[in-house]
GROMACS .gro file of C-alpha atoms in nm:
model
  193
    1MET     CA    1   0.000   0.000   0.000
    2ASN     CA    2   0.102   0.358  -0.052
    3LEU     CA    3   0.105   0.496   0.303
    4LYS     CA    4   0.125   0.855   0.189
    5LYS     CA    5  -0.195   0.814  -0.013
    6ALA     CA    6  -0.362   0.614   0.264
    7ARG     CA    7  -0.285   0.880   0.525
    8ALA     CA    8  -0.416   1.145   0.286
    9GLY     CA    9  -0.752   0.965   0.277
   10ASP     CA   10  -0.719   0.812  -0.071
   11LYS     CA   11  -1.019   0.578  -0.085
   12THR     CA   12  -0.861   0.360  -0.356
   13GLU     CA   13  -0.587   0.249  -0.113
   14LYS     CA   14  -0.843   0.143   0.146
   15LYS     CA   15  -1.054  -0.035  -0.115
   16ARG     CA   16  -0.750  -0.225  -0.247
   17PHE     CA   17  -0.662  -0.334   0.106
   18LEU     CA   18  -1.016  -0.439   0.197
   19ASP     CA   19  -1.056  -0.626  -0.134
   20MET     CA   20  -0.734  -0.815  -0.059
   21LEU     CA   21  -0.859  -0.899   0.292
   22LYS     CA   22  -1.186  -1.030   0.153
   23TYR     CA   23  -1.002  -1.239  -0.106
   24LEU     CA   24  -0.774  -1.391   0.160
   25GLN     CA   25  -1.061  -1.454   0.401
   26ASN     CA   26  -1.249  -1.640   0.127
   27SER     CA   27  -0.947  -1.842   0.015
   28PRO     CA   28  -0.928  -2.213   0.107
   29GLU     CA   29  -0.656  -2.133   0.363
   30GLY     CA   30  -0.842  -1.841   0.518
   31LEU     CA   31  -0.679  -1.543   0.681
   32LYS     CA   32  -0.523  -1.613   1.021
   33LEU     CA   33  -0.284  -1.320   1.076
   34ILE     CA   34  -0.165  -0.998   0.916
   35ILE     CA   35   0.200  -0.902   0.955
   36THR     CA   36   0.278  -0.548   0.848
   37ASP     CA   37   0.540  -0.280   0.876
   38SER     CA   38   0.522  -0.097   1.210
   39GLN     CA   39   0.503   0.234   1.027
   40ALA     CA   40   0.164   0.133   0.885
   41MET     CA   41  -0.009   0.062   1.218
   42ASP     CA   42  -0.195   0.392   1.227
   43ILE     CA   43  -0.374   0.292   0.906
   44LEU     CA   44  -0.396  -0.087   0.935
   45ASP     CA   45  -0.529  -0.080   1.290
   46GLN     CA   46  -0.820   0.129   1.160
   47TRP     CA   47  -0.880  -0.072   0.844
   48THR     CA   48  -0.835  -0.426   0.977
   49PRO     CA   49  -1.137  -0.579   1.153
   50GLN     CA   50  -1.067  -0.643   1.521
   51ASP     CA   51  -1.126  -1.018   1.483
   52ILE     CA   52  -0.820  -1.049   1.256
   53PRO     CA   53  -0.491  -1.066   1.450
   54LEU     CA   54  -0.246  -0.796   1.344
   55THR     CA   55   0.122  -0.753   1.429
   56THR     CA   56   0.444  -0.628   1.272
   57PHE     CA   57   0.765  -0.786   1.153
   58SER     CA   58   0.974  -0.589   1.400
   59VAL     CA   59   0.753  -0.686   1.694
   60MET     CA   60   0.771  -1.052   1.591
   61MET     CA   61   1.150  -1.031   1.571
   62ALA     CA   62   1.177  -0.864   1.912
   63ASN     CA   63   0.961  -1.133   2.068
   64TYR     CA   64   1.159  -1.413   1.904
   65MET     CA   65   1.501  -1.261   1.975
   66SER     CA   66   1.415  -1.194   2.340
   67TYR     CA   67   1.293  -1.552   2.400
   68ASP     CA   68   0.927  -1.445   2.426
   69ASN     CA   69   0.998  -1.146   2.649
   70LEU     CA   70   0.806  -0.887   2.448
   71GLY     CA   71   0.671  -0.743   2.773
   72LEU     CA   72   1.015  -0.597   2.844
   73PHE     CA   73   0.983  -0.378   2.533
   74VAL     CA   74   0.620  -0.284   2.600
   75GLU     CA   75   0.716  -0.173   2.952
   76GLY     CA   76   1.002   0.028   2.805
   77LEU     CA   77   0.753   0.255   2.629
   78GLU     CA   78   0.650   0.384   2.974
   79ALA     CA   79   0.983   0.570   2.988
   80PHE     CA   80   0.838   0.828   2.750
   81SER     CA   81   0.606   0.943   3.030
   82PHE     CA   82   0.898   1.068   3.239
   83LEU     CA   83   1.153   1.180   2.979
   84LYS     CA   84   1.225   1.550   2.976
   85ASN     CA   85   1.417   1.788   2.754
   86GLY     CA   86   1.792   1.729   2.773
   87ASP     CA   87   1.767   1.362   2.874
   88GLU     CA   88   1.989   1.125   2.680
   89ILE     CA   89   1.861   0.813   2.508
   90LEU     CA   90   2.039   0.543   2.312
   91ILE     CA   91   1.923   0.417   1.974
   92MET     CA   92   2.078   0.076   1.900
   93GLU     CA   93   2.111  -0.144   1.594
   94SER     CA   94   2.262  -0.491   1.579
   95CYS     CA   95   2.410  -0.440   1.234
   96ASN     CA   96   2.598  -0.185   1.029
   97HIS     CA   97   2.364  -0.161   0.731
   98ASN     CA   98   2.403   0.114   0.475
   99ARG     CA   99   2.207   0.413   0.596
  100GLN     CA  100   1.962   0.547   0.343
  101CYS     CA  101   1.761   0.862   0.316
  102ASP     CA  102   1.505   0.876   0.598
  103ASP     CA  103   1.669   0.587   0.787
  104ILE     CA  104   1.446   0.459   1.067
  105GLY     CA  105   1.701   0.470   1.349
  106THR     CA  106   1.895   0.783   1.266
  107GLN     CA  107   1.626   0.995   1.102
  108GLN     CA  108   1.267   0.881   1.160
  109ILE     CA  109   1.274   0.794   1.530
  110PRO     CA  110   1.454   1.115   1.637
  111ARG     CA  111   1.223   1.323   1.417
  112LEU     CA  112   0.908   1.157   1.556
  113ILE     CA  113   1.024   1.210   1.916
  114LYS     CA  114   1.074   1.579   1.845
  115GLU     CA  115   0.758   1.632   1.639
  116LYS     CA  116   0.503   1.415   1.818
  117LEU     CA  117   0.634   1.431   2.175
  118ALA     CA  118   0.784   1.782   2.160
  119LEU     CA  119   1.097   1.654   2.333
  120GLU     CA  120   1.449   1.783   2.272
  121LEU     CA  121   1.655   1.479   2.372
  122LYS     CA  122   2.023   1.404   2.340
  123ILE     CA  123   2.041   1.096   2.120
  124ALA     CA  124   2.338   0.862   2.105
  125PHE     CA  125   2.368   0.583   1.852
  126SER     CA  126   2.522   0.237   1.875
  127PHE     CA  127   2.565   0.028   1.561
  128GLY     CA  128   2.692  -0.325   1.513
  129ARG     CA  129   2.862  -0.535   1.776
  130VAL     CA  130   2.989  -0.252   1.993
  131MET     CA  131   2.776  -0.143   2.286
  132PRO     CA  132   2.860   0.159   2.505
  133ASP     CA  133   3.054   0.068   2.818
  134ASN     CA  134   2.868   0.313   3.041
  135LEU     CA  135   2.494   0.272   3.003
  136SER     CA  136   2.399   0.460   3.321
  137GLN     CA  137   2.376   0.797   3.142
  138TYR     CA  138   2.081   0.685   2.928
  139LYS     CA  139   1.716   0.718   3.031
  140LEU     CA  140   1.595   0.480   2.758
  141ALA     CA  141   1.728   0.250   2.486
  142ILE     CA  142   1.540   0.190   2.161
  143HIS     CA  143   1.669  -0.125   1.988
  144CYS     CA  144   1.610  -0.258   1.638
  145GLY     CA  145   1.438  -0.593   1.588
  146GLY     CA  146   1.771  -0.771   1.571
  147CYS     CA  147   1.714  -0.952   1.243
  148MET     CA  148   2.089  -0.962   1.171
  149ALA     CA  149   2.200  -1.074   1.520
  150ASP     CA  150   2.193  -1.412   1.688
  151ARG     CA  151   1.960  -1.463   1.983
  152GLN     CA  152   2.236  -1.515   2.237
  153LYS     CA  153   2.407  -1.182   2.160
  154TYR     CA  154   2.075  -1.003   2.145
  155GLY     CA  155   1.983  -1.151   2.482
  156GLN     CA  156   2.314  -1.037   2.628
  157ARG     CA  157   2.236  -0.682   2.520
  158MET     CA  158   1.897  -0.696   2.691
  159THR     CA  159   2.057  -0.837   3.007
  160LYS     CA  160   2.315  -0.555   3.016
  161LEU     CA  161   2.040  -0.294   2.976
  162LYS     CA  162   1.829  -0.453   3.249
  163GLU     CA  163   2.126  -0.477   3.484
  164ALA     CA  164   2.198  -0.108   3.424
  165GLY     CA  165   1.834  -0.025   3.499
  166ILE     CA  166   1.778   0.118   3.152
  167PRO     CA  167   1.427   0.074   3.009
  168VAL     CA  168   1.436  -0.064   2.656
  169THR     CA  169   1.184  -0.071   2.377
  170ASN     CA  170   1.193  -0.180   2.016
  171TYR     CA  171   1.179   0.014   1.688
  172GLY     CA  172   0.855  -0.159   1.586
  173LEU     CA  173   0.674  -0.104   1.915
  174PHE     CA  174   0.790   0.257   1.923
  175LEU     CA  175   0.665   0.321   1.568
  176ALA     CA  176   0.332   0.150   1.636
  177TRP     CA  177   0.292   0.346   1.961
  178ILE     CA  178   0.395   0.686   1.825
  179HIS     CA  179   0.153   0.659   1.532
  180ASN     CA  180  -0.130   0.495   1.730
  181PRO     CA  181  -0.080   0.430   2.106
  182ARG     CA  182  -0.363   0.178   2.128
  183ALA     CA  183  -0.197  -0.033   1.857
  184VAL     CA  184   0.066  -0.160   2.103
  185LYS     CA  185  -0.191  -0.381   2.272
  186ARG     CA  186  -0.303  -0.517   1.937
  187VAL     CA  187   0.042  -0.593   1.792
  188SER     CA  188   0.153  -0.768   2.111
  189LYS     CA  189  -0.168  -0.964   2.178
  190ILE     CA  190  -0.072  -1.276   1.979
  191PHE     CA  191   0.241  -1.315   2.194
  192GLN     CA  192   0.062  -1.305   2.530
  193ARG     CA  193   0.021  -1.630   2.714
   0.00000   0.00000   0.00000
């Protein structure tokens, strides 16, 4: 879907999506789950009937990589209620991918924090294998889904953050939350036991 058109109210985008849903629901396999990009949750949460489970790739990865500890990342979102101007946060990625225009970690997340939360934060970045030695200065860590890391190393990162008392959330949960706060409950529901 073209998110720009969808957000602008283009009815053809919604019709295409709903037609696809109907087709999948009527297929022999049926429709059991929709997995989308976290950036689309503001639209897809509205357009997808509540009886169809909906989550995102990044949320699925965070749950898998954290050994079914998605709650850690959901709780981390609470840090936004006490952050204030001048606080320092850490944005972390497990890999060193080539940064592109409007990169999620270095461009979109900082911009959304400033625009939607009206916060002027100090933002540090950590890419690849290296993790800052002193985590105590950070009020929050926002970590990628970890698709290029192994579970053991990802888990070690989460353990270090927990031991340092640093709340942590995930790119996907952050993006779902910032565009539509109620979507967090929906994207995490299929992982609750």
